[in-house]
Coordinates of C-alpha atoms in Angstrom, one line a residue:
M3 CA 79.9 24.8 171.7
L4 CA 80.0 28.4 172.9
A5 CA 83.8 28.3 173.0
I6 CA 83.9 26.9 169.4
V7 CA 81.6 29.6 168.1
S8 CA 83.6 32.3 169.8
V9 CA 86.9 31.1 168.4
V10 CA 85.4 30.8 164.9
T11 CA 83.9 34.2 165.1
V12 CA 87.2 35.8 166.3
M13 CA 89.1 34.0 163.4
L14 CA 86.5 35.3 160.9
G15 CA 86.9 38.8 162.4
I16 CA 90.7 38.6 162.0
E17 CA 90.3 37.4 158.4
R18 CA 87.8 40.1 157.5
L19 CA 90.1 42.8 159.1
Y20 CA 92.9 41.5 156.9
I21 CA 90.7 41.8 153.8
H22 CA 89.7 45.3 154.9
M23 CA 93.4 46.3 155.1
K24 CA 94.4 44.6 151.8
L25 CA 91.4 45.5 149.6
G26 CA 90.3 48.7 151.2
L27 CA 86.8 47.6 152.0
G28 CA 84.7 50.2 153.9
L29 CA 83.6 49.7 157.5
I30 CA 80.0 49.2 156.4
E31 CA 81.0 46.4 154.0
L32 CA 83.3 44.9 156.6
A33 CA 80.6 45.0 159.3
G34 CA 78.1 43.4 156.9
I35 CA 80.5 40.6 156.0
V36 CA 81.4 39.8 159.6
A37 CA 77.7 39.8 160.6
C38 CA 76.9 37.6 157.6
S39 CA 79.5 35.1 158.8
Q40 CA 78.1 35.1 162.3
A41 CA 74.6 34.6 160.9
L42 CA 75.7 31.6 158.9
I43 CA 77.3 30.0 161.9
L44 CA 74.2 30.6 164.1
A45 CA 71.9 29.3 161.4
A46 CA 73.9 26.1 161.0
Q47 CA 73.9 25.6 164.8
L48 CA 70.2 26.0 165.0
W49 CA 69.5 23.8 162.0
F50 CA 71.4 20.9 163.4
S51 CA 70.3 21.2 167.0
G52 CA 68.1 18.5 168.3
G53 CA 65.5 18.4 171.1
E54 CA 61.9 19.3 171.3
N55 CA 62.3 22.6 169.4
R56 CA 63.9 21.2 166.2
R57 CA 61.1 22.5 163.9
A58 CA 61.1 25.9 165.6
N59 CA 64.9 26.2 165.3
Q60 CA 64.7 25.3 161.6
A61 CA 62.3 28.2 161.1
L62 CA 64.6 30.5 163.0
A63 CA 67.5 29.3 160.9
Y64 CA 65.6 30.2 157.7
Y65 CA 64.9 33.7 159.2
I66 CA 68.6 34.2 160.1
L67 CA 69.7 32.9 156.6
A68 CA 67.3 35.5 155.0
Q69 CA 69.0 38.2 157.1
A70 CA 72.4 36.9 156.0
V71 CA 71.5 37.1 152.3
Y72 CA 70.3 40.7 152.9
L73 CA 73.5 41.7 154.7
A74 CA 75.6 40.2 151.9
M75 CA 73.5 42.1 149.3
V76 CA 73.9 45.4 151.0
S77 CA 77.6 44.8 151.7
W78 CA 78.4 44.1 148.2
A79 CA 75.9 46.2 146.3
F80 CA 77.7 49.5 146.8
S81 CA 81.2 48.2 147.0
D82 CA 83.9 48.1 144.3
Y83 CA 83.8 44.3 144.1
R84 CA 80.3 43.6 142.8
P85 CA 79.7 40.4 140.9
P86 CA 79.8 41.3 137.2
V87 CA 77.1 39.0 136.0
F88 CA 74.3 38.6 138.4
S89 CA 72.6 41.7 139.9
L90 CA 72.4 41.4 143.6
Y91 CA 69.7 44.1 143.8
H92 CA 66.9 41.6 143.1
L93 CA 67.9 39.7 146.3
V94 CA 66.6 42.6 148.4
G95 CA 63.1 41.0 148.0
I96 CA 64.1 38.4 150.6
I97 CA 63.2 41.0 153.2
Y98 CA 59.5 40.3 152.4
L99 CA 60.0 36.9 154.1
Y100 CA 61.1 38.4 157.4
G101 CA 57.7 38.8 158.9
P102 CA 56.2 35.4 158.0
L103 CA 59.4 33.6 159.1
F104 CA 59.5 35.4 162.5
Y105 CA 55.8 34.6 163.1
V106 CA 56.2 30.9 162.1
Y107 CA 59.2 30.6 164.5
A108 CA 57.1 32.0 167.4
H109 CA 54.1 29.9 166.5
L110 CA 56.1 26.7 166.5
L111 CA 58.1 27.6 169.7
T112 CA 54.9 28.1 171.6
G113 CA 53.7 24.6 170.7
Q114 CA 50.9 25.6 168.3
G115 CA 52.3 24.0 165.2
D116 CA 54.4 21.0 164.2
R117 CA 55.3 21.2 160.5
L118 CA 56.9 24.0 158.5
A119 CA 55.1 23.1 155.4
S120 CA 51.7 23.8 157.0
Y121 CA 52.5 27.6 156.9
W122 CA 52.9 27.9 153.2
R123 CA 49.9 30.4 152.9
H124 CA 51.9 33.0 154.8
F125 CA 54.5 33.1 152.0
V126 CA 52.3 33.4 149.0
V127 CA 52.0 37.3 149.1
P128 CA 55.7 37.9 150.0
L129 CA 56.9 35.6 147.1
M130 CA 54.6 37.4 144.7
L131 CA 55.9 40.7 145.8
W132 CA 59.5 39.4 145.4
A133 CA 58.7 38.2 141.9
T134 CA 57.6 41.7 140.8
L135 CA 61.0 43.3 141.7
P136 CA 62.6 43.0 138.3
I137 CA 59.7 45.0 136.8
F138 CA 60.2 48.0 139.1
Q139 CA 64.0 48.0 139.7
D140 CA 66.2 49.8 137.3
T141 CA 69.5 48.1 138.2
E142 CA 71.6 50.1 135.7
I143 CA 70.8 53.3 137.5
L144 CA 71.5 51.7 140.9
Q145 CA 74.8 50.3 139.8
A146 CA 75.9 53.8 138.5
H147 CA 75.7 55.2 142.1
T148 CA 77.9 54.3 145.0
S149 CA 75.8 55.8 147.8
Y150 CA 72.1 56.3 148.6
Q151 CA 72.5 60.0 148.9
T152 CA 73.5 60.4 145.2
L153 CA 70.5 58.6 143.8
P154 CA 67.9 60.6 142.0
V155 CA 64.6 61.3 143.8
A156 CA 62.7 59.2 141.3
V157 CA 64.8 56.2 142.1
K158 CA 64.5 56.8 145.8
K159 CA 60.7 56.8 145.4
E160 CA 61.0 53.4 143.6
L161 CA 63.1 52.0 146.4
A162 CA 60.5 53.3 149.0
M163 CA 57.8 51.6 147.0
I164 CA 59.8 48.4 147.1
S165 CA 60.5 48.5 150.9
F166 CA 57.1 49.8 151.9
P167 CA 55.3 46.3 151.6
S168 CA 58.2 44.6 153.5
H169 CA 57.9 47.0 156.4
L170 CA 54.1 46.7 156.4
L171 CA 54.3 42.9 156.5
M172 CA 56.9 43.0 159.3
L173 CA 54.7 45.4 161.3
L174 CA 51.6 43.2 160.9
Y175 CA 53.5 40.0 161.7
T176 CA 55.2 41.4 164.8
L177 CA 51.8 42.5 166.1
W178 CA 50.4 39.0 165.5
T179 CA 53.5 37.6 167.2
L180 CA 53.1 39.8 170.2
E181 CA 49.5 38.7 170.5
L182 CA 50.6 35.1 170.2
L183 CA 53.2 35.5 173.0
G184 CA 50.7 37.3 175.2
D185 CA 48.4 34.2 174.9
H186 CA 51.4 32.0 175.6
R187 CA 52.3 33.8 178.8
R188 CA 48.7 33.6 180.1
R189 CA 48.5 29.9 179.4
I190 CA 51.8 29.0 181.1
R191 CA 50.6 30.6 184.3
D192 CA 48.1 27.8 184.5
H193 CA 50.8 25.2 184.4
F194 CA 54.0 26.5 185.9
S195 CA 55.2 28.2 189.0
S196 CA 58.5 29.5 187.7
L197 CA 58.5 31.3 184.4
D198 CA 61.9 33.0 184.2
K199 CA 63.2 30.5 181.7
I200 CA 60.1 29.9 179.6
N201 CA 58.2 33.2 179.4
L202 CA 59.8 34.1 176.1
M203 CA 60.2 37.8 177.2
W204 CA 63.4 38.0 175.1
L205 CA 61.3 37.1 172.0
A206 CA 58.6 39.6 173.0
A207 CA 61.3 42.3 173.4
L208 CA 62.7 41.5 170.0
A209 CA 59.2 41.5 168.4
G210 CA 58.5 44.9 170.0
L211 CA 61.7 46.4 168.8
M212 CA 61.1 45.1 165.3
G213 CA 57.6 46.4 165.3
V214 CA 58.7 49.9 166.3
M215 CA 61.5 50.0 163.7
S216 CA 59.0 48.7 161.0
G217 CA 56.6 51.4 162.0
V218 CA 59.3 54.1 161.7
L219 CA 60.5 52.8 158.4
L220 CA 57.0 52.5 157.1
F221 CA 56.4 56.2 158.0
L222 CA 59.7 57.2 156.3
D223 CA 58.7 55.3 153.1
A224 CA 55.2 56.9 153.1
V225 CA 56.7 60.4 153.4
G226 CA 59.2 59.6 150.6
M227 CA 56.6 58.2 148.2
I228 CA 54.1 61.0 148.8
A229 CA 56.2 64.1 149.5
G230 CA 59.5 63.1 147.9
R231 CA 61.3 63.9 151.2
F232 CA 64.0 61.4 152.4
F233 CA 65.3 62.2 155.8
L234 CA 67.1 59.0 156.6
P235 CA 68.3 56.1 154.3
G236 CA 66.0 53.2 155.2
T237 CA 68.5 50.7 154.0
G238 CA 71.1 51.9 156.5
I239 CA 68.6 51.6 159.4
S240 CA 67.6 48.1 158.3
F241 CA 71.3 47.2 158.0
I242 CA 72.0 48.2 161.6
V243 CA 68.9 46.6 163.0
T244 CA 69.6 43.3 161.1
I245 CA 73.1 43.1 162.6
A246 CA 71.8 43.9 166.1
T247 CA 69.1 41.2 165.7
I248 CA 71.5 38.5 164.7
N249 CA 73.8 39.3 167.7
Y250 CA 70.8 39.4 170.1
I251 CA 69.6 36.0 169.0
G252 CA 73.0 34.6 169.3
V253 CA 73.4 35.9 172.9
M254 CA 69.9 34.6 173.8
S255 CA 70.7 31.1 172.4
F256 CA 73.3 30.7 175.1
R257 CA 71.4 32.4 177.9
Q258 CA 68.2 30.2 177.4
P259 CA 69.5 26.9 176.1
A260 CA 66.3 25.1 177.1
I261 CA 64.3 27.1 174.5
F262 CA 66.8 26.9 171.7
H263 CA 68.0 23.4 172.2
G264 CA 65.3 21.6 174.1
R265 CA 67.6 21.0 177.1
A266 CA 65.8 21.6 180.4
P267 CA 67.5 23.6 183.1
A268 CA 67.3 21.9 186.5
D269 CA 65.3 24.7 188.2
V270 CA 62.5 24.5 185.5
D271 CA 62.7 20.9 184.5
I272 CA 60.9 21.3 181.2
S273 CA 61.5 21.5 177.5
A274 CA 59.8 24.3 175.5
G275 CA 57.9 21.7 173.6
D276 CA 56.1 20.8 176.8
I277 CA 55.1 24.4 177.6
I278 CA 51.4 23.9 176.6
E279 CA 50.2 20.3 176.8
D280 CA 46.5 21.3 176.6
A281 CA 46.7 24.2 174.2
D282 CA 43.5 23.2 172.4
M283 CA 41.6 23.1 175.7
E284 CA 39.7 26.0 177.2
K285 CA 41.4 27.8 180.1
Y286 CA 39.2 26.3 182.7
Q287 CA 37.4 23.4 181.1
K288 CA 34.0 22.7 182.6
S289 CA 34.3 19.3 184.2
G290 CA 31.0 18.8 186.0
L291 CA 32.8 18.3 189.3
S292 CA 30.4 18.0 192.2
E293 CA 30.7 20.3 195.2
E294 CA 31.8 17.3 197.3
R295 CA 34.5 16.5 194.8
V296 CA 35.7 20.1 194.7
D297 CA 35.9 20.1 198.6
D298 CA 37.8 16.8 198.5
L299 CA 40.3 18.1 196.0
W300 CA 40.7 21.4 197.8
A301 CA 41.5 19.6 201.0
R302 CA 44.1 17.4 199.3
L303 CA 45.6 20.5 197.8
Q304 CA 45.8 22.3 201.1
K305 CA 47.5 19.3 202.6
A306 CA 50.1 19.2 199.8
M307 CA 50.8 22.9 200.2
V308 CA 50.5 23.6 203.9
E309 CA 51.6 20.3 205.5
E310 CA 54.0 18.9 202.8
Q311 CA 55.0 22.4 201.6
L312 CA 55.4 21.3 197.9
F313 CA 55.6 24.9 196.9
L314 CA 59.2 24.9 198.2
R315 CA 60.1 22.8 195.1
Q316 CA 61.7 25.1 192.5
G317 CA 60.0 24.6 189.1
L318 CA 56.9 23.0 190.6
K319 CA 54.4 22.3 187.8
L320 CA 50.6 21.8 187.9
D321 CA 51.1 18.2 186.8
D322 CA 53.3 17.5 189.8
L323 CA 50.7 18.9 192.1
A324 CA 47.9 17.0 190.3
K325 CA 49.8 13.7 190.9
E326 CA 50.1 14.4 194.6
A327 CA 46.3 15.1 194.7
S328 CA 45.6 12.0 192.5
T329 CA 43.6 13.9 190.0
H330 CA 43.8 15.4 186.5
S331 CA 45.6 18.7 186.1
N332 CA 42.5 20.3 184.4
Y333 CA 40.4 19.5 187.5
L334 CA 43.0 20.9 189.8
S335 CA 43.3 24.0 187.8
Q336 CA 39.6 24.5 188.0
V337 CA 39.6 24.0 191.8
I338 CA 42.4 26.5 192.3
N339 CA 40.6 29.1 190.2
S340 CA 37.3 28.7 191.9
R341 CA 38.5 28.4 195.5
A342 CA 41.6 30.6 195.6
G343 CA 40.5 33.0 192.9
V344 CA 43.9 32.9 191.1
N345 CA 45.7 30.8 188.6
F346 CA 48.3 28.1 189.5
Y347 CA 51.2 30.5 189.1
D348 CA 49.9 33.1 191.6
F349 CA 48.6 30.4 193.9
V350 CA 52.0 28.7 194.4
N351 CA 54.0 31.9 194.5
G352 CA 51.6 33.3 197.1
H353 CA 52.5 30.4 199.4
R354 CA 56.2 31.1 198.7
V355 CA 55.8 34.7 199.7
A356 CA 54.0 33.8 202.9
F357 CA 56.8 31.3 203.8
A358 CA 59.5 34.0 203.1
E359 CA 57.6 36.5 205.1
A360 CA 57.8 34.2 208.2
L361 CA 61.6 33.9 207.6
L362 CA 62.1 37.6 207.3
K363 CA 60.2 38.2 210.6
D364 CA 62.7 36.0 212.5
G365 CA 64.9 38.6 214.0
A366 CA 67.5 36.0 215.0
S367 CA 68.0 34.8 211.5
R368 CA 71.1 36.0 209.6
R369 CA 70.2 34.5 206.3
T370 CA 70.6 36.7 203.3
I371 CA 67.7 37.7 201.1
A372 CA 69.1 35.5 198.3
D373 CA 69.1 32.5 200.7
I374 CA 65.6 33.2 201.8
A375 CA 64.4 33.4 198.2
E376 CA 66.0 30.1 197.4
A377 CA 64.7 28.5 200.6
S378 CA 61.2 29.7 199.7
G379 CA 61.2 28.0 196.3
F380 CA 61.9 30.9 194.0
A381 CA 64.1 30.2 191.0
S382 CA 65.7 33.7 191.1
L383 CA 66.1 36.7 193.3
N384 CA 64.3 38.9 190.8
A385 CA 61.3 36.7 190.8
F386 CA 61.3 36.8 194.6
N387 CA 61.5 40.6 194.8
S388 CA 58.8 41.0 192.2
H389 CA 56.3 38.6 193.9
F390 CA 57.0 40.0 197.3
K391 CA 56.5 43.6 196.4
K392 CA 53.4 42.8 194.4
R393 CA 51.8 41.0 197.4
L394 CA 53.1 43.1 200.4
G395 CA 53.9 46.4 198.7
C396 CA 57.5 46.6 199.7
T397 CA 60.8 44.8 199.0
P398 CA 62.1 42.0 201.2
S399 CA 64.9 44.2 202.5
A400 CA 62.4 46.9 203.5
Y401 CA 60.1 44.4 205.1
R402 CA 62.9 43.0 207.2
K403 CA 63.9 46.5 208.4
Q404 CA 60.3 47.2 209.3
A405 CA 59.9 43.8 211.1
K406 CA 63.0 44.6 213.2
V407 CA 61.5 48.0 214.3

């Protein structure tokens, strides 16, 4: 699929370059058209992908389609090839849908929803704002100017009034998304020992970037509406950020296929739909376990970890350990929390670090750091270095040198 998408993208790029040479399109229009083509390909791929994340992918496809419409509008609005009948300027209202669509995608991806239709309330205000655009937009004046710089100040103020709600909505929804992803990361630490492929840090980074850009554009709109000072064209910034967002999502769809397509990589052995099986339960549900029962489960757990060394399994899950101890995962989570004082994630990786520490102390061993990380159950070298330094205060390489001395 990656090869097909790459070939199609290159062909589209060649085609658009030909159009650029023949029709004299500007670089901005050309960049917008190419990015719009990429967005349509990516949206189609997401829409028809199967797996556990089908609903979430459909929400993401809607979000990318909205961005494609915006790019098409901007690319054609100030070009010499505008459609003579229908005014594209009214389509700019689609940016009001960005925030809700992005939040809905994150909500579905983290397993906290199952149907797109159940989120209709999030779109009432954006659609009402979009419906008011013909009242405030003077499309004749807009069509008479070929650049943002030549627009009258009064028209720039109107444009700022139109974009202000979209940036406010985007800022609010990115903040809610970041809160949602923070809760997600805390929950998966109770279920999984390897988080590299499921922690959604790429989505949190994207949400953070979008939140910062929305805040900046919100400030610029406010200054423009109040003081009539316009330092930077907000449309140009949004245009660049939109293109960067589409390409970023496209790259991540190939780097983390388990999340985008529901295919589980071998070292994690999950699908994103299984990230939170007990999302509606409290973090440590009171079970009424007797002290004798807790002692028994702790003894079974110690046997599984110390004698059988189950922590060496990459991608070990709480459910796997609960099966070995012949108990429910909620009970085992409670025992780990009460006896070890940590969550499942830190508990397992603590055993892995101790195992790696013993290997590093072996002066006769010639194993590389990467080999030791893999032998200790870590899914990646970065995860190994992070946990090792967090627990022992130095990197594995530095620890090995100190042990030799």
